[in-house]
Coordinates of C-alpha atoms and ligand atoms in Angstrom, one line a residue:
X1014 CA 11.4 20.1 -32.5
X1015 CA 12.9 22.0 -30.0
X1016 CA 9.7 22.9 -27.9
X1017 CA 9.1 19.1 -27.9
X1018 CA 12.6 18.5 -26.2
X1019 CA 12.0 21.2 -23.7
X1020 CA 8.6 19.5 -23.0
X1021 CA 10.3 16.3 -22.3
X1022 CA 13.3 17.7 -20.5
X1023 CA 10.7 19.4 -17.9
X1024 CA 8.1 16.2 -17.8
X1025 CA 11.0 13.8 -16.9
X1026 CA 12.3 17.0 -14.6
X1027 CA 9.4 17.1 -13.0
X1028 CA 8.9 13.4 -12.8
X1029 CA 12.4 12.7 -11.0
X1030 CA 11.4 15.3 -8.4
X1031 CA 7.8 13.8 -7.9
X1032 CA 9.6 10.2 -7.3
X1033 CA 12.1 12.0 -4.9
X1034 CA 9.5 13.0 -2.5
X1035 CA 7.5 10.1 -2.6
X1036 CA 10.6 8.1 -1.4
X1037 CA 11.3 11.4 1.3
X1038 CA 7.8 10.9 2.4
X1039 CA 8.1 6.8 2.8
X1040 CA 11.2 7.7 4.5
X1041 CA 9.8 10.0 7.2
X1042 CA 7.2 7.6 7.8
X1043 CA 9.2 5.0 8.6
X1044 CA 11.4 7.5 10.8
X1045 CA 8.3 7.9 12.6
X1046 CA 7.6 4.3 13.6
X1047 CA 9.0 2.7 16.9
X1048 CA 9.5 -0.9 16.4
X1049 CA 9.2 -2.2 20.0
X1050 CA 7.5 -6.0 20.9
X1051 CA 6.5 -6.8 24.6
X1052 CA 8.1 -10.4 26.0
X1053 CA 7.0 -12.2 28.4
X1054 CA 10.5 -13.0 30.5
X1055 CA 10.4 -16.4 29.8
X1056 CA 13.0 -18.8 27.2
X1057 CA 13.1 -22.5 25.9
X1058 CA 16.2 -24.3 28.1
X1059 CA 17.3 -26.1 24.6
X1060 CA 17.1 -24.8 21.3
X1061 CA 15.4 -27.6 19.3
X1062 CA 12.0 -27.0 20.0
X1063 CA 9.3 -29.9 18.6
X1064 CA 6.0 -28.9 17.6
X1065 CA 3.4 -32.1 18.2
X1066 CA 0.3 -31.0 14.8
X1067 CA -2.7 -32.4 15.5
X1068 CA -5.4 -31.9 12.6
X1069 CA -9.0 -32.5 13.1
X1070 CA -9.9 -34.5 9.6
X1071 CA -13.1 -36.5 10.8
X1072 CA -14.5 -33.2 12.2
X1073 CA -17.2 -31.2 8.7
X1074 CA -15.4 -28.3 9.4
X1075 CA -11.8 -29.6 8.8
X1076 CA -9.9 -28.1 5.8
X1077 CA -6.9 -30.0 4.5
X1078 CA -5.3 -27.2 4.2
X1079 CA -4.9 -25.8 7.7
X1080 CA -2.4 -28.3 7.7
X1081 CA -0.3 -27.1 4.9
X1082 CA -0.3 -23.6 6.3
X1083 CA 0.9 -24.8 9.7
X1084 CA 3.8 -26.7 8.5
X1085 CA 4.7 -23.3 6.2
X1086 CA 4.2 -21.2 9.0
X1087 CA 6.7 -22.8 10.8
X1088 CA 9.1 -23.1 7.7
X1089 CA 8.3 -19.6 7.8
X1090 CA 10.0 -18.7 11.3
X1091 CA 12.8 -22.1 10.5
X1092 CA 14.1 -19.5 7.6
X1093 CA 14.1 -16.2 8.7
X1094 CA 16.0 -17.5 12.1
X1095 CA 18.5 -18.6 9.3
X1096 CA 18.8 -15.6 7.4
X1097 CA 18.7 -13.4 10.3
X1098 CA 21.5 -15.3 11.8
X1099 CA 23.8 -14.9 8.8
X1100 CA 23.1 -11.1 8.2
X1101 CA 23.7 -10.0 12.0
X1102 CA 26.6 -12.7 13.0
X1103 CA 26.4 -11.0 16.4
X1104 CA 23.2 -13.4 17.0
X1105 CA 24.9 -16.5 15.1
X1106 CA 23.8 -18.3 18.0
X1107 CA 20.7 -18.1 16.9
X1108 CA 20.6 -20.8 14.0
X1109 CA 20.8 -23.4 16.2
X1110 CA 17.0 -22.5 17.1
X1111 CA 14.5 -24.6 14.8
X1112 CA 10.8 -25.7 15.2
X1113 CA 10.7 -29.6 14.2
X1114 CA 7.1 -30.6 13.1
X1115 CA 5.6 -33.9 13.7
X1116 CA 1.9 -35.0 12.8
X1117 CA 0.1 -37.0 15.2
X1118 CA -3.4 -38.4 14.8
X1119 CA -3.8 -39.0 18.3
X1120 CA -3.3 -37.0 21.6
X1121 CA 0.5 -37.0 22.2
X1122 CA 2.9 -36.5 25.0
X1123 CA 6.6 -35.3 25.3
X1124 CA 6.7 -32.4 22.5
X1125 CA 7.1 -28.6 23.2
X1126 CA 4.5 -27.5 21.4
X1127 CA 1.2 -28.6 20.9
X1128 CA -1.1 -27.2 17.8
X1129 CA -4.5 -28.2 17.3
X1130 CA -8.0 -26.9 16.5
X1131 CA -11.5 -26.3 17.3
X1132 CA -14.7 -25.8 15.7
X1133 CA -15.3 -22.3 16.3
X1134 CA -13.8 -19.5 18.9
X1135 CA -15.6 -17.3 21.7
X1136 CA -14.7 -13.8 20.2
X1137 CA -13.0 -11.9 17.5
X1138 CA -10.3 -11.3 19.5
X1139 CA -9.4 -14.9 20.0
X1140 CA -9.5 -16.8 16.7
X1141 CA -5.5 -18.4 18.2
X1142 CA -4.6 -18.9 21.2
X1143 CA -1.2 -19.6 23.1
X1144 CA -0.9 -21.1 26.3
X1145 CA 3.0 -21.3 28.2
X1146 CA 3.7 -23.4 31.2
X1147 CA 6.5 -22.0 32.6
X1148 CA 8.6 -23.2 35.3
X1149 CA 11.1 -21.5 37.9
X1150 CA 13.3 -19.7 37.2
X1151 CA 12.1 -19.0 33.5
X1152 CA 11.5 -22.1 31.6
X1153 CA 8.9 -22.5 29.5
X1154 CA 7.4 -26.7 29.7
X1155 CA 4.9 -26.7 27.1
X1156 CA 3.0 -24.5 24.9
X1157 CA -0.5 -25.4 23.9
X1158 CA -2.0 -23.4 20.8
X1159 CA -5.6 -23.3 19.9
X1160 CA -6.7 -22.1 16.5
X1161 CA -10.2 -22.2 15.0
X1162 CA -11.3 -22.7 12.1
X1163 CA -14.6 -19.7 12.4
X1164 CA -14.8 -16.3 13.7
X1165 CA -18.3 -15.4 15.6
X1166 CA -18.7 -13.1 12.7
X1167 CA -19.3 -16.3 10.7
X1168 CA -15.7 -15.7 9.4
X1169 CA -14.7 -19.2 7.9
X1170 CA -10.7 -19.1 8.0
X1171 CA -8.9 -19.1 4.8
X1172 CA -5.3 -21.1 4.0
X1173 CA -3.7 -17.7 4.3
X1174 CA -5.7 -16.7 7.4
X1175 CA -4.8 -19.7 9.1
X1176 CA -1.1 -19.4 7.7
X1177 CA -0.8 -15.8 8.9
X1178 CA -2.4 -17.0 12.3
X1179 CA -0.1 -19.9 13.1
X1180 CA 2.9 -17.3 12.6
X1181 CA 1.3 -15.0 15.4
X1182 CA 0.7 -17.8 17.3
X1183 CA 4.7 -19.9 16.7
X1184 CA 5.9 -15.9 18.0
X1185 CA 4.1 -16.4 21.1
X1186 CA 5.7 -20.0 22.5
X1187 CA 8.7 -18.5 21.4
X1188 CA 7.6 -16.1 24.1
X1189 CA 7.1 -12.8 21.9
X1190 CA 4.1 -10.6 23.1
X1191 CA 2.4 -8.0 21.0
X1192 CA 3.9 -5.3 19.0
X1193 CA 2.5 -1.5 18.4
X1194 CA 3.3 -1.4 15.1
X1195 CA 0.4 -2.7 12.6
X1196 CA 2.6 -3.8 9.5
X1197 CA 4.4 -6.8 12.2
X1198 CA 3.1 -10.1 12.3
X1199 CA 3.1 -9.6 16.4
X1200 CA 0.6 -7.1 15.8
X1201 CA -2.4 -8.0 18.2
X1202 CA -4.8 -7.8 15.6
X1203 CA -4.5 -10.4 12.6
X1204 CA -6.7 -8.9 10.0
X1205 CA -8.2 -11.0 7.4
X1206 CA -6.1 -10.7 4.5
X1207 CA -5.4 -11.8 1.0
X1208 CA -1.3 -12.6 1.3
X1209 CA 0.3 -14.2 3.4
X1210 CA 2.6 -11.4 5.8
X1211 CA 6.7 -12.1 6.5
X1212 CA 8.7 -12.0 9.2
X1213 CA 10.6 -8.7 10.2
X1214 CA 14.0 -8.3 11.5
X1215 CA 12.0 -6.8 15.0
X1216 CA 10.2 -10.2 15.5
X1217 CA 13.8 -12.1 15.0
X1218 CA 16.3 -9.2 16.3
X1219 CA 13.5 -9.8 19.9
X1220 CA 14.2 -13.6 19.3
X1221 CA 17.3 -13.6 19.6
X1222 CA 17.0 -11.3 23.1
X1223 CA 14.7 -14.0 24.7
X1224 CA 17.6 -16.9 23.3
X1225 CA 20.3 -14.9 24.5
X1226 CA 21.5 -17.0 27.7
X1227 CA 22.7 -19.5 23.9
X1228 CA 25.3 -16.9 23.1
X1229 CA 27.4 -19.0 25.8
X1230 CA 25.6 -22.4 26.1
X1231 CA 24.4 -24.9 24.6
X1232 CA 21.4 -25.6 27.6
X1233 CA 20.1 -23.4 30.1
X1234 CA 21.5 -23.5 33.6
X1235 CA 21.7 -21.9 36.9
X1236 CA 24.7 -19.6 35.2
X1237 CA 22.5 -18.2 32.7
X1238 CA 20.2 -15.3 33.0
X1239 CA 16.3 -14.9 32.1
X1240 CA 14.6 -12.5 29.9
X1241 CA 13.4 -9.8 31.6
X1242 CA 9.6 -9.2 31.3
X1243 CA 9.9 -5.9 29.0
X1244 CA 9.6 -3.6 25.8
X1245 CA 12.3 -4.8 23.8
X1246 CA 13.1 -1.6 20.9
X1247 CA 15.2 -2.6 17.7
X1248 CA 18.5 -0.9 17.6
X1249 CA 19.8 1.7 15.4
X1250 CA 22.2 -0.6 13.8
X1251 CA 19.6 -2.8 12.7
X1252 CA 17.2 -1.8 10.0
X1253 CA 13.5 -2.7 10.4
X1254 CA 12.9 -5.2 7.1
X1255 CA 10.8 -7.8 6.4
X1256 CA 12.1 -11.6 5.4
X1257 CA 11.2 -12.4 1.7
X1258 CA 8.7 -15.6 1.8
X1259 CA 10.0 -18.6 -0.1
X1260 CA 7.8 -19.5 -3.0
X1261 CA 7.5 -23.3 -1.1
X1262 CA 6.1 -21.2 1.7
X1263 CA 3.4 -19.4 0.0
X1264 CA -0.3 -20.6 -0.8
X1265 CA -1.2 -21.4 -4.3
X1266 CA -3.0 -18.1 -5.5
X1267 CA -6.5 -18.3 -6.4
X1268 CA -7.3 -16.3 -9.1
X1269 CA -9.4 -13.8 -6.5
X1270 CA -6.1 -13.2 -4.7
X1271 CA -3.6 -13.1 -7.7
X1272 CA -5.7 -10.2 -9.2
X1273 CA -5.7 -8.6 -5.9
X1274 CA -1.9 -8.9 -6.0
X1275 CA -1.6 -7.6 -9.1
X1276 CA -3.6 -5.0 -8.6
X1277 CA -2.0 -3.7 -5.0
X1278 CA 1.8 -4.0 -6.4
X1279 CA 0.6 -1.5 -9.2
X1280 CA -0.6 1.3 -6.6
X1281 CA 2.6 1.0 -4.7
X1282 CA 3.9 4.5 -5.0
X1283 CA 7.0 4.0 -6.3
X1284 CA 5.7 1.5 -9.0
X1285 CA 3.4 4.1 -9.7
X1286 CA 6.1 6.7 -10.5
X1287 CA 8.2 4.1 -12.4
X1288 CA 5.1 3.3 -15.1
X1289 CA 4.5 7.3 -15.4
X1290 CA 8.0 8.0 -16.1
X1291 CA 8.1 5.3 -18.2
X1292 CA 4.8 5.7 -20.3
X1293 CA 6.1 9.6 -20.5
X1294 CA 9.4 8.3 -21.7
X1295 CA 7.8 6.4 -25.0
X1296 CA 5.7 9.1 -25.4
X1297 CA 8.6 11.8 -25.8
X1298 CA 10.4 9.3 -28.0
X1299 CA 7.3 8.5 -30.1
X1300 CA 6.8 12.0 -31.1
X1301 CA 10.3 12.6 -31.9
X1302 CA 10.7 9.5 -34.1
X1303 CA 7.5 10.6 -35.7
X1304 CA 8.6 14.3 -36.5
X1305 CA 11.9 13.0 -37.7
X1306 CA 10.4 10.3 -40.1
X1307 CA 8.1 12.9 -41.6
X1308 CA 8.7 13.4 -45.1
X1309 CA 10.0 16.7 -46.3
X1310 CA 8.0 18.1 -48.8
X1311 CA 10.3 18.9 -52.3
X1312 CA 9.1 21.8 -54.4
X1313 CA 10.2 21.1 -57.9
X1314 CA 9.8 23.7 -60.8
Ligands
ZN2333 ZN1 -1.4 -12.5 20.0

């Protein structure tokens, strides 16, 4: 009995420590990383920006659900411009920023932003594309994005493609360049993926830079100042964290991609650790209840 104690003392001993430096090891990585996004120097003079969606349904290679993943793209940026406003009140002035969707079935005039598609792009490196009109001193007029539905590669684009695509793209017109760091949405290469990737508090902490002339004003005048055309690094106060995706905001999984899920969550390290520690836990308590319950043996003369 007591060597099985001692076994179970140094298994959950050496558990504990194994769990302590995969976190130390997460954490150094992370120490490592500079979170830093390029902008381009130029703002929106209002806050309400409207965003024209033009889908393409008499076109063959028009999926319904393009659509869909556009409108939760944007809901995407609409909440984590809300939550990042309430956590960091310093950049309150920030939730009066919102992306108001409107489908149109025709050409249309007098919005912000314009979304629409096309059959196929010219290279791998452009399956979206974002277009600014900017005027003196800083304004931005429109924003024209292009998406398409197929890489060259003969890539067809899936609802989380196009989802995580838009995103990029909405970053973009709110005049957010690329970003070094391969885990943000502003990173310059969108891999095809399985899920759908969130917000960080580097794409909304640089947000707020670009809006900052609305810490004072309602509309952009003479009095306020431009962006400057930079590297804009997250603070130290602020903590690089990604926005959780509301469930409304999230493709339907196909079974393909829910097993996928399943499968990636259980190789996160510190899942990993948590199921060994656990299954070692039962174990040790199995074995004891099974030596206790043993029935003594009664010599009788
Ligand atoms: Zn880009």
């Amino acid at each position: 009995m007591l060597n099985v104690r001692k076994l179970a003392l140094t298994s959950i001993i050496l558990l504990i420590l194994g769990s302590t430096l995969v976190v130390l090891a997460v954490r150094q990585t992370e120490a490592q990383t500079e979170y830093a996004i390029d902008i381009r120097g130029y703002t929106w003079n209002h806050s309400t920006i409207s965003v024209s969606i033009f889908p393409r349904e008499n076109e063959s290679w028009w999926e319904p659900s393009y659509l869909n993943a556009t409108l939760r793209g944007i809901a995407q940026w609409n909440d984590a411009i809300q939550e990042f406003a309430s956590n960091h009140t310093e950049f309150s002035y920030l939730s009066r920023t919102s992306l108001v969707p409107t489908i149109t079935h025709e050409v249309a005039s007098g919005f912000d932003i314009y979304i629409g598609w096309i059959a196929e792009c010219e290279s791998e490196a452009t399956i979206g594309q974002s277009r600014a009109i900017v005027k003196s001193p800083c304004i931005m007029i429109d924003n024209t994005v292009c998406l398409a539905a197929k890489a060259p590669s003969g890539h067809v684009m899936t609802e989380v493609d196009m989802q995580n695509i838009v995103v990029h793209e909405l970053g973009h017109t709110f005049g957010l360049y690329h970003c070094s760091y391969s885990g943000d949405v502003m990173y310059s290469t969108v891999h095809y993926r399985e899920t759908v990737k969130p917000l960080s508090s580097l794409d909304l902490y640089v947000l707020s830079q670009i809006f900052e002339w609305m810490s004072n004003s309602t509309q952009f005048t003479s009095s306020n100042t431009c962006p400057q055309e930079s590297s804009v690094t997250l603070p130290s106060n602020i903590s690089y964290y990604h926005f959780p995706i509301a469930a409304e905001n999230l493709p339907l999984p196909t079974p393909q991609n829910l097993a996928e899920y399943t499968i990636g969550l259980f190789l996160r390290p510190e899942i990993l650790t948590a199921i060994l520690i656990a299954v070692t836990l039962l174990t040790v308590a199995a074995i004891i209840l099974k030596r206790r319950k043993k029935p003594q043996e009664i010599h009788m003369k």
